[in-house]
Coordinates of C-alpha atoms and ligand atoms in Angstrom, one line a residue:
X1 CA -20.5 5.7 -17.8
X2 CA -21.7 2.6 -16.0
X3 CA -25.1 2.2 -14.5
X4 CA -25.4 3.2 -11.1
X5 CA -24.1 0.0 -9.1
X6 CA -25.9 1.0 -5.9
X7 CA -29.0 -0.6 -7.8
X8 CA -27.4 -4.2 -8.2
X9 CA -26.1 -6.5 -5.6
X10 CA -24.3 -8.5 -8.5
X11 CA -21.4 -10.1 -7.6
X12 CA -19.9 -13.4 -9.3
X13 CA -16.9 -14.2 -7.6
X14 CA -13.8 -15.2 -9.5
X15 CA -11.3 -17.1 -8.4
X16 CA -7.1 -17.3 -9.9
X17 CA -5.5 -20.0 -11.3
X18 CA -4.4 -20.8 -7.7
X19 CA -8.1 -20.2 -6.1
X20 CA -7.1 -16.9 -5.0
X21 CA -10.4 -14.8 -4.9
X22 CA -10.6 -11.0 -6.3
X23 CA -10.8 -9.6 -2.3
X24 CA -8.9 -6.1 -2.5
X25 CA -7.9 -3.5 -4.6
X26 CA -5.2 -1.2 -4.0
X27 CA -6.1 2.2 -6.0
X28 CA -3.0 4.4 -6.2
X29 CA -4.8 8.3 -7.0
X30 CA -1.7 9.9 -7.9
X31 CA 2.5 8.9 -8.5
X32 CA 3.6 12.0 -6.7
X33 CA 4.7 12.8 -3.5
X34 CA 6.0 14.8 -0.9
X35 CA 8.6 12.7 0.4
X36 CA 11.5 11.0 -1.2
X37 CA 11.8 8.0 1.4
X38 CA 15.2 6.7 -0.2
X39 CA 13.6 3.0 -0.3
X40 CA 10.8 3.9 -2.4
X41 CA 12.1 7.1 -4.4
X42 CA 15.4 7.9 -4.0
X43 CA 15.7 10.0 -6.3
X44 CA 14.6 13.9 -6.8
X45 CA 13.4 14.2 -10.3
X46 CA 10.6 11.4 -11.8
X47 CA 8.8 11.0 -14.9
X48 CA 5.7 11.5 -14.1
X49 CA 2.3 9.8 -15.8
X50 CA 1.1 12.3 -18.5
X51 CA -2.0 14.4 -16.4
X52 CA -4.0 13.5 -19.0
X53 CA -4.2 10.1 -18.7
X54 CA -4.8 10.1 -14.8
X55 CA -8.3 8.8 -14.3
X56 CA -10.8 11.1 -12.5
X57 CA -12.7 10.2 -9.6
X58 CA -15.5 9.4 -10.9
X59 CA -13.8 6.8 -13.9
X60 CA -11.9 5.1 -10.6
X61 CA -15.4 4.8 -8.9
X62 CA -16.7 3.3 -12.7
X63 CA -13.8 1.1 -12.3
X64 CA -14.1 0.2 -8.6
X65 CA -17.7 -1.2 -9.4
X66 CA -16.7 -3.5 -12.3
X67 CA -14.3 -4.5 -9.1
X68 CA -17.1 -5.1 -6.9
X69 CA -19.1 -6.8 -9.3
X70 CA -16.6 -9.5 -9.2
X71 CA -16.1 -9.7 -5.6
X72 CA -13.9 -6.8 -4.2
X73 CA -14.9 -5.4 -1.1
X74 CA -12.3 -3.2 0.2
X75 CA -10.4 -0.6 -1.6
X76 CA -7.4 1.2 -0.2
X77 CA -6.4 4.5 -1.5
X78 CA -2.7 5.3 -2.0
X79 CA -0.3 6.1 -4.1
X80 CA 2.3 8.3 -4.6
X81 CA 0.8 10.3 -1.8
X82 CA -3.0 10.2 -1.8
X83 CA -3.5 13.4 0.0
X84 CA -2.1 15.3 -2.8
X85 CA -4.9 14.4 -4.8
X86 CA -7.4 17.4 -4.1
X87 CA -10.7 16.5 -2.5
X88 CA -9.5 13.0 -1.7
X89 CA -13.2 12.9 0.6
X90 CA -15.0 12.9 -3.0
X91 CA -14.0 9.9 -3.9
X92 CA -14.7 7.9 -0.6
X93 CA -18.1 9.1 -1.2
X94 CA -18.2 8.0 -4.6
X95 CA -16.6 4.6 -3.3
X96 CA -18.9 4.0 -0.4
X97 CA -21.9 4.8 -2.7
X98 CA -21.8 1.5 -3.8
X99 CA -22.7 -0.9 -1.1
X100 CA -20.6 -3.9 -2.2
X101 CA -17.9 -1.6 -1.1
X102 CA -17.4 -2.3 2.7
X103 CA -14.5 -0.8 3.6
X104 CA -12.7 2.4 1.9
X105 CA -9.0 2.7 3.3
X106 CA -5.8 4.9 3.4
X107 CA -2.7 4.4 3.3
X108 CA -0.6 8.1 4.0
X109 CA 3.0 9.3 4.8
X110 CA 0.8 11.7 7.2
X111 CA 2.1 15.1 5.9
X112 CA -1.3 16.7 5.2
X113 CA -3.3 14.5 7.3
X114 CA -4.1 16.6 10.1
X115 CA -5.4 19.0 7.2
X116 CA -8.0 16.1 5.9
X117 CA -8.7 13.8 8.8
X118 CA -11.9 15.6 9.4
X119 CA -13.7 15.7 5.8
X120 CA -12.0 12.4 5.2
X121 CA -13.9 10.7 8.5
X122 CA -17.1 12.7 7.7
X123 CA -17.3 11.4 3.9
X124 CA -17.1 7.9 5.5
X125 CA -13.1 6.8 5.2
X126 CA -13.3 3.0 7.2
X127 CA -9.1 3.6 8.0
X128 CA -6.2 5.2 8.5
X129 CA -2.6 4.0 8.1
X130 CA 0.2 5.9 8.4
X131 CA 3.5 5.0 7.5
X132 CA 6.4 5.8 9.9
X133 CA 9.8 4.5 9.8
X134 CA 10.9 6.6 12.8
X135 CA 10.6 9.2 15.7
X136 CA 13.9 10.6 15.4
X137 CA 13.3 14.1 13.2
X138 CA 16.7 14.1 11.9
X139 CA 16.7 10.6 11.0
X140 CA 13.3 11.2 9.6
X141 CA 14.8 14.2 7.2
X142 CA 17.4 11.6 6.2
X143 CA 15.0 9.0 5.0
X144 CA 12.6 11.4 3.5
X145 CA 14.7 14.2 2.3
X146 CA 11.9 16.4 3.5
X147 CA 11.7 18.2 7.4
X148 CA 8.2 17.0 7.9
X149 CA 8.7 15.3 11.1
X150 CA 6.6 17.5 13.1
X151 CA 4.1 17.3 10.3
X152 CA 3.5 14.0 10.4
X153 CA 3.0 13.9 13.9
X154 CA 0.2 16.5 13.4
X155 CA -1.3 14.0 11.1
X156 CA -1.3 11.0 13.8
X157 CA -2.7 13.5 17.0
X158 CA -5.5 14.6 14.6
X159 CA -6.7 11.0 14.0
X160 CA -7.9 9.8 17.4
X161 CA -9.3 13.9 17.2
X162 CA -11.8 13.3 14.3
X163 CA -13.1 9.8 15.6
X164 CA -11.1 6.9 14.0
X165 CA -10.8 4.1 16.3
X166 CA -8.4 1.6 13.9
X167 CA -5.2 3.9 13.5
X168 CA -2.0 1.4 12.2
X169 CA 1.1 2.8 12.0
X170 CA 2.9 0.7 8.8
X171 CA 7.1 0.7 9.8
X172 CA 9.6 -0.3 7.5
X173 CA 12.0 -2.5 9.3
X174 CA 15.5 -1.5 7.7
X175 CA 18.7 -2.8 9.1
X176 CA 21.4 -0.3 9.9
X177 CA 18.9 2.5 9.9
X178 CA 16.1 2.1 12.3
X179 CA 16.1 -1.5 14.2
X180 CA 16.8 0.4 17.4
X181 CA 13.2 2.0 17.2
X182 CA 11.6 -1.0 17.8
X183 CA 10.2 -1.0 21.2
X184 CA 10.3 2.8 21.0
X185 CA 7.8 2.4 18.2
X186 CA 5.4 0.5 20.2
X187 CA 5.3 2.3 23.3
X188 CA 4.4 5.5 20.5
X189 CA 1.5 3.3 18.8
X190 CA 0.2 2.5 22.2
X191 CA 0.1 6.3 23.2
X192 CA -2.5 6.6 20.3
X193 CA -4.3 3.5 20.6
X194 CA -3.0 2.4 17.3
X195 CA -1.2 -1.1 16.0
X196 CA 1.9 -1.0 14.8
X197 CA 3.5 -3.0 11.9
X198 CA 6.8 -3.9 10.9
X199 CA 7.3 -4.2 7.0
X200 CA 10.6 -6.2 6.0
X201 CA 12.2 -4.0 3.7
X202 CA 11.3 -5.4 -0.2
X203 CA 13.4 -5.6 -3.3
X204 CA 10.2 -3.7 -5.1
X205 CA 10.3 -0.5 -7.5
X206 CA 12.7 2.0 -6.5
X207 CA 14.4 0.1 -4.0
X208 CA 17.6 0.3 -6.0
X209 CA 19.5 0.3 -2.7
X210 CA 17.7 -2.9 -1.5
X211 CA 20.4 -5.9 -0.5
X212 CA 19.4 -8.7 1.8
X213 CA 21.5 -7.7 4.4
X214 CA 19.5 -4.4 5.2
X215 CA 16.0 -6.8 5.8
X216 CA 15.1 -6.7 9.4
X217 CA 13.5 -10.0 8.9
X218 CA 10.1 -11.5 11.7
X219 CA 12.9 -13.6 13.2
X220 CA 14.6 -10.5 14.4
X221 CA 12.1 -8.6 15.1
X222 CA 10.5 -11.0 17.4
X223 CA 14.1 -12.0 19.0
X224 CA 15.0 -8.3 19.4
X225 CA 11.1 -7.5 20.9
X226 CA 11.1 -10.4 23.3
X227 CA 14.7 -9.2 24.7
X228 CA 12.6 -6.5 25.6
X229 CA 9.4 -7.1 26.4
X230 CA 9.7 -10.9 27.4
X231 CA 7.8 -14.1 25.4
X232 CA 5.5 -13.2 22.5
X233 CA 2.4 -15.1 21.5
X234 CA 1.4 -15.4 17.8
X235 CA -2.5 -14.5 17.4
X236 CA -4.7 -17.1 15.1
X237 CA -3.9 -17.3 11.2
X238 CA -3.9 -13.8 9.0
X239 CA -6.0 -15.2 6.0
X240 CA -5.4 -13.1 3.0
X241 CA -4.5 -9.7 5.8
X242 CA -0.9 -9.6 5.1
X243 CA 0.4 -8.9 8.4
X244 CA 0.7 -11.5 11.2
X245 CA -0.7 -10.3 14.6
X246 CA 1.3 -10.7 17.9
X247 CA 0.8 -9.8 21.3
X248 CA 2.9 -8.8 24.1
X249 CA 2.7 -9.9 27.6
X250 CA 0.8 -6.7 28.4
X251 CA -1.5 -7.4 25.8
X252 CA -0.3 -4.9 23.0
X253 CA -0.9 -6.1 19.6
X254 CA 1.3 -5.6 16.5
X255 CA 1.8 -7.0 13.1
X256 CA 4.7 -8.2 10.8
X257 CA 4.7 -8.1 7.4
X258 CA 7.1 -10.3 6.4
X259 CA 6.9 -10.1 2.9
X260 CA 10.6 -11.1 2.3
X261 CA 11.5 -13.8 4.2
X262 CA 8.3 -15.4 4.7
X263 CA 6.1 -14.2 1.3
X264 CA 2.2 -14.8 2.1
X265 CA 1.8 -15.0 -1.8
X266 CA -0.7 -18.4 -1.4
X267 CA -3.4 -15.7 0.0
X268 CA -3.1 -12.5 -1.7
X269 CA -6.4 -11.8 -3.1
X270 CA -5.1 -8.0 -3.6
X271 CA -4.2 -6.6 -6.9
X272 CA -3.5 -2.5 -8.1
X273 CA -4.6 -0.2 -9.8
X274 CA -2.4 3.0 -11.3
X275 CA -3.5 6.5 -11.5
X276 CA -3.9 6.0 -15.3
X277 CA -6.1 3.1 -15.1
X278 CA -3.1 0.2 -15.4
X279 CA -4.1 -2.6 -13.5
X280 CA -1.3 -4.8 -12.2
X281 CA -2.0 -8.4 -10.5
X282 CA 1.3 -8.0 -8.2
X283 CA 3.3 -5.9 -6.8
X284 CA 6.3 -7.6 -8.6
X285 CA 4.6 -7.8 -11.9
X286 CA 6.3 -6.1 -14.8
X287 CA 3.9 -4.9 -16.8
X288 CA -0.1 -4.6 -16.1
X289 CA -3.3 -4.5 -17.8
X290 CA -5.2 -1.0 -19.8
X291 CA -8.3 -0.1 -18.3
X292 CA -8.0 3.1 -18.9
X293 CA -8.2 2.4 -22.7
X294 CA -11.4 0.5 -22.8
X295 CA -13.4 2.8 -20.0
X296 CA -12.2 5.9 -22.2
X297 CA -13.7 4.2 -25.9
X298 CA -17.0 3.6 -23.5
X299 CA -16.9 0.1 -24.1
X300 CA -19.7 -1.7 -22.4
X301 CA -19.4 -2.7 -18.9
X302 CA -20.1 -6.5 -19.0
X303 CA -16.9 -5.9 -21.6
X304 CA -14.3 -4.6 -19.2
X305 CA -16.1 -6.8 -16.6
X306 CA -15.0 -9.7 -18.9
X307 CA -11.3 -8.1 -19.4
X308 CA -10.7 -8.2 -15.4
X309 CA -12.7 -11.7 -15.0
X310 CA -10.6 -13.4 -17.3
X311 CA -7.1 -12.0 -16.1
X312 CA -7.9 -12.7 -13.2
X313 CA -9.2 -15.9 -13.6
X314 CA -5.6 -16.6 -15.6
X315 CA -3.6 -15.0 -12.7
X316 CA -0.7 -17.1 -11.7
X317 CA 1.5 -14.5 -10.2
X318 CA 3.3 -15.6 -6.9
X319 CA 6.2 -12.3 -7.2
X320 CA 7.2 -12.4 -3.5
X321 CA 7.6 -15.8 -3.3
X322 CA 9.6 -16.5 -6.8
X323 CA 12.1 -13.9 -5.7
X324 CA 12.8 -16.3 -2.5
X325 CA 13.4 -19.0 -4.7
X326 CA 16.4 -16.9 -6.4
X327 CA 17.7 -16.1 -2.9
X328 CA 17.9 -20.0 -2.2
X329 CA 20.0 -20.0 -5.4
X330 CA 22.5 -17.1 -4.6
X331 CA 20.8 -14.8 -7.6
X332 CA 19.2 -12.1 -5.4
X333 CA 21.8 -9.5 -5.4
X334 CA 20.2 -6.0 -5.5
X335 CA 17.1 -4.0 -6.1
X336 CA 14.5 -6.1 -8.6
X337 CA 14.5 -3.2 -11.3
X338 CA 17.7 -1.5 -12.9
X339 CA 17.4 2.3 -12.6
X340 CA 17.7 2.9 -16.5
X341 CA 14.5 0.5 -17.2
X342 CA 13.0 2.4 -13.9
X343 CA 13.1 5.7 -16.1
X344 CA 11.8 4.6 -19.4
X345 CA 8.8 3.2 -17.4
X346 CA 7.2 5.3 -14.1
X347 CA 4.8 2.3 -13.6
X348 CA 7.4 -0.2 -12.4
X349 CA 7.8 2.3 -9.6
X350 CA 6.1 1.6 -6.0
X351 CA 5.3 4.9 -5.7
X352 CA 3.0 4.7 -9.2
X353 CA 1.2 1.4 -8.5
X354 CA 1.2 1.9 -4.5
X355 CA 2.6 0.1 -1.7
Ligands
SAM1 N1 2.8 7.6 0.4 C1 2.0 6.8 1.1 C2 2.8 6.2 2.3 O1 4.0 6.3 2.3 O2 2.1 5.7 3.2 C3 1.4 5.7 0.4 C4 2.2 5.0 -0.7 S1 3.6 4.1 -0.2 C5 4.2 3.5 -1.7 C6 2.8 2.7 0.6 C7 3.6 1.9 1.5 O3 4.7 1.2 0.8 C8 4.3 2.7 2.6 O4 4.0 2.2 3.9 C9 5.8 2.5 2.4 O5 6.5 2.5 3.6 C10 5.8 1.1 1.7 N2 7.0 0.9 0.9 C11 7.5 1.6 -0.1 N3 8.6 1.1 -0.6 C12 8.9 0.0 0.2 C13 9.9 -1.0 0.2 N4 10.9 -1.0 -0.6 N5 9.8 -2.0 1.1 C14 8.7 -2.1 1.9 N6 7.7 -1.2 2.0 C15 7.8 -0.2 1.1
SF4_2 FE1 7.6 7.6 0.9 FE2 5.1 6.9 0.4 FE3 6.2 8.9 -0.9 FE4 7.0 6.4 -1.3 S1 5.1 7.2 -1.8 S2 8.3 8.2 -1.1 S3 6.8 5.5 0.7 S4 5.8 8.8 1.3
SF4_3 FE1 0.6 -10.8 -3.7 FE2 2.5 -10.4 -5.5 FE3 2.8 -9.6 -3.0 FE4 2.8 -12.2 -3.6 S1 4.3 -10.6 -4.2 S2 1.7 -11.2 -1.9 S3 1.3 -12.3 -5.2 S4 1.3 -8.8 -4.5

């Protein structure tokens, strides 16, 4: 186990081979979930990492801290569905006890929220997100394959309850399926003081039903919202958030994610980490790095410190935007992964190295 890091204020920043800094680490706690939203995982059945290998809480804390040493500062916690993960609240605790950890997030479907808000906000948790891709129930149990509408909605009442001021609500923009919920969408978010933000729809992990033509892209979105609402100001530069802010006439605020058409790759300082301790530099990447390995033959820290420095320090990925380049050429026909390599290896999944 490593020293405790709440001793040391050590951290030497390290930088990509673009200059992209280590900022943020995506830790996915578990690959399974309770919904089967058809972009992410369309299908029923999975293979499912080996319970053995998933780390405990207290190896992703060890792990976190060789993070922080080297200048991450905010951790999100998603997955699969984080909430599944019992006592979720223990390893915000563990998180937060290390101060070079400023912010501990989460990213949820909402299904079991209203369940955990409370211990979650008591043991510290900085934010909330929570995904929803509509308010219609029935179009809800189409997307999800699940009738956990009324759930969800739980899940968003009890936020504002337990005394979270920063609610998002993260939308996947998909055409054909849900650009007439829009506007409805915002008018919802503003009913509980939270931002919403449109994700384009990405050619990522399970998306095997991806094609261009279903991307609700920032152009539209913006054309279709100031139909409605009238002209739309842009709010300063994002830096390495990966949503662009807007504002209404009214002053509402949301966000765009345009990860598709307009890929924000120059500033990502985020990279993942799988429940088993693989550590991928991008969301696109196909394959990732062991942690798990060296943590698990107690290897000394400054050793795995010196595995993560110098991948990152080598990092060149730019996944987003090198998929663009194959739409300028005609070549980006479907989802990126075929469903047969998909099976022979869970971790290419979104749902295993989180969204
Ligand atoms: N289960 C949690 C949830 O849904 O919030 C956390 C994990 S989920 C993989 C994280 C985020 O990834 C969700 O907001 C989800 O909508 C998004 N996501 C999954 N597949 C996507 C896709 N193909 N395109 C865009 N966003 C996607
Ligand atoms: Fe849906 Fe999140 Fe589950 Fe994927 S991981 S199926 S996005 S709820
Ligand atoms: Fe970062 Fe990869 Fe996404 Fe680009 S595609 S923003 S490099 S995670």
């Amino acid at each position: 186990m490593k020293e405790d890091s709440s001793h040391s204020d050590l951290v030497e920043g390290v930088t990509d081979a673009f200059g992209r800094p280590l900022g943020s680490l995506r830790l996915s706690v578990t690959d399974r979930c309770n919904l089967r939203c058809k972009y992410c995982m369309p299908e029923e059945e999975y293979v499912w990492l080996p319970r053995e290998d998933i780390l405990s809480f207290e190896e992703m804390a060890t792990l976190a801290g060789y993070f922080a040493d080297l200048g991450v500062d905010k951790v999100r916690l998603t997955g699969g569905e984080p909430l599944l993960r019992r006592d979720l609240a223990r390893l915000v605790r563990l998180l937060l006890h290390d101060r070079r950890i400023t912010e501990v997030a989460l990213t949820t479907n909402g299904v079991l929220l209203a369940e955990y808000a409370q211990e979650l906000y008591d043991a510290g948790l900085n934010r909330v997100t929570v995904s929803l891709d509509t308010l219609r129930p029935e179009r809800f149990r189409r997307l999800t394959g699940r009738d956990e509408f009324a759930r969800v909605l739980e899940g968003i009442e009890s936020v504002g309850k337990t005394g979270f001021t920063n609610l998002k609500l993260d939308t996947v923009a998909i055409r054909g399926f849900n650009e007439d919920e829009l506007s409805p969408l915002i008018e919802f978010a503003k009913h509980y003081q939270a931002e919403v933000r449109f994700i384009e729809y990405m050619d990522v992990g399970g998306a095997n039903e991806w094609t261009m033509d279903k991307v609700l892209s920032q152009d539209m979105i913006l054309d279709a919202l100031a139909r409605r609402y009238g002209r739309i100001t842009a709010l300063p530069e994002r830096g390495a958030a990966p949503a662009q802010q807007f504002c209404l006439p009214d002053g509402t605020i949301f966000g765009i994610i345009p990860s598709t058409t307009i890929p924000f790759c120059a500033q990502c300082d985020r990279s993942r980490l799988t429940a088993d301790g693989l550590w991928y530099l991008c969301l696109y990447a196909g394959s990732g790095v062991d942690l798990r390995k060296p943590l698990r033959m107690n290897e000394p820290s400054d050793q795995i410190r010196e595995i993560i420095r110098a991948v990152w320090a080598a990092r060149r990925d730019r996944g987003a935007e090198e998929r663009k380049a194959l739409e300028r050429v005609g070549l980006r026909a479907g989802g990126l992964i075929d469903i047969d390599r998909l099976r022979e290896d869970p971790h290419l999944e979104m749902h295993a190295r989180g969204g």
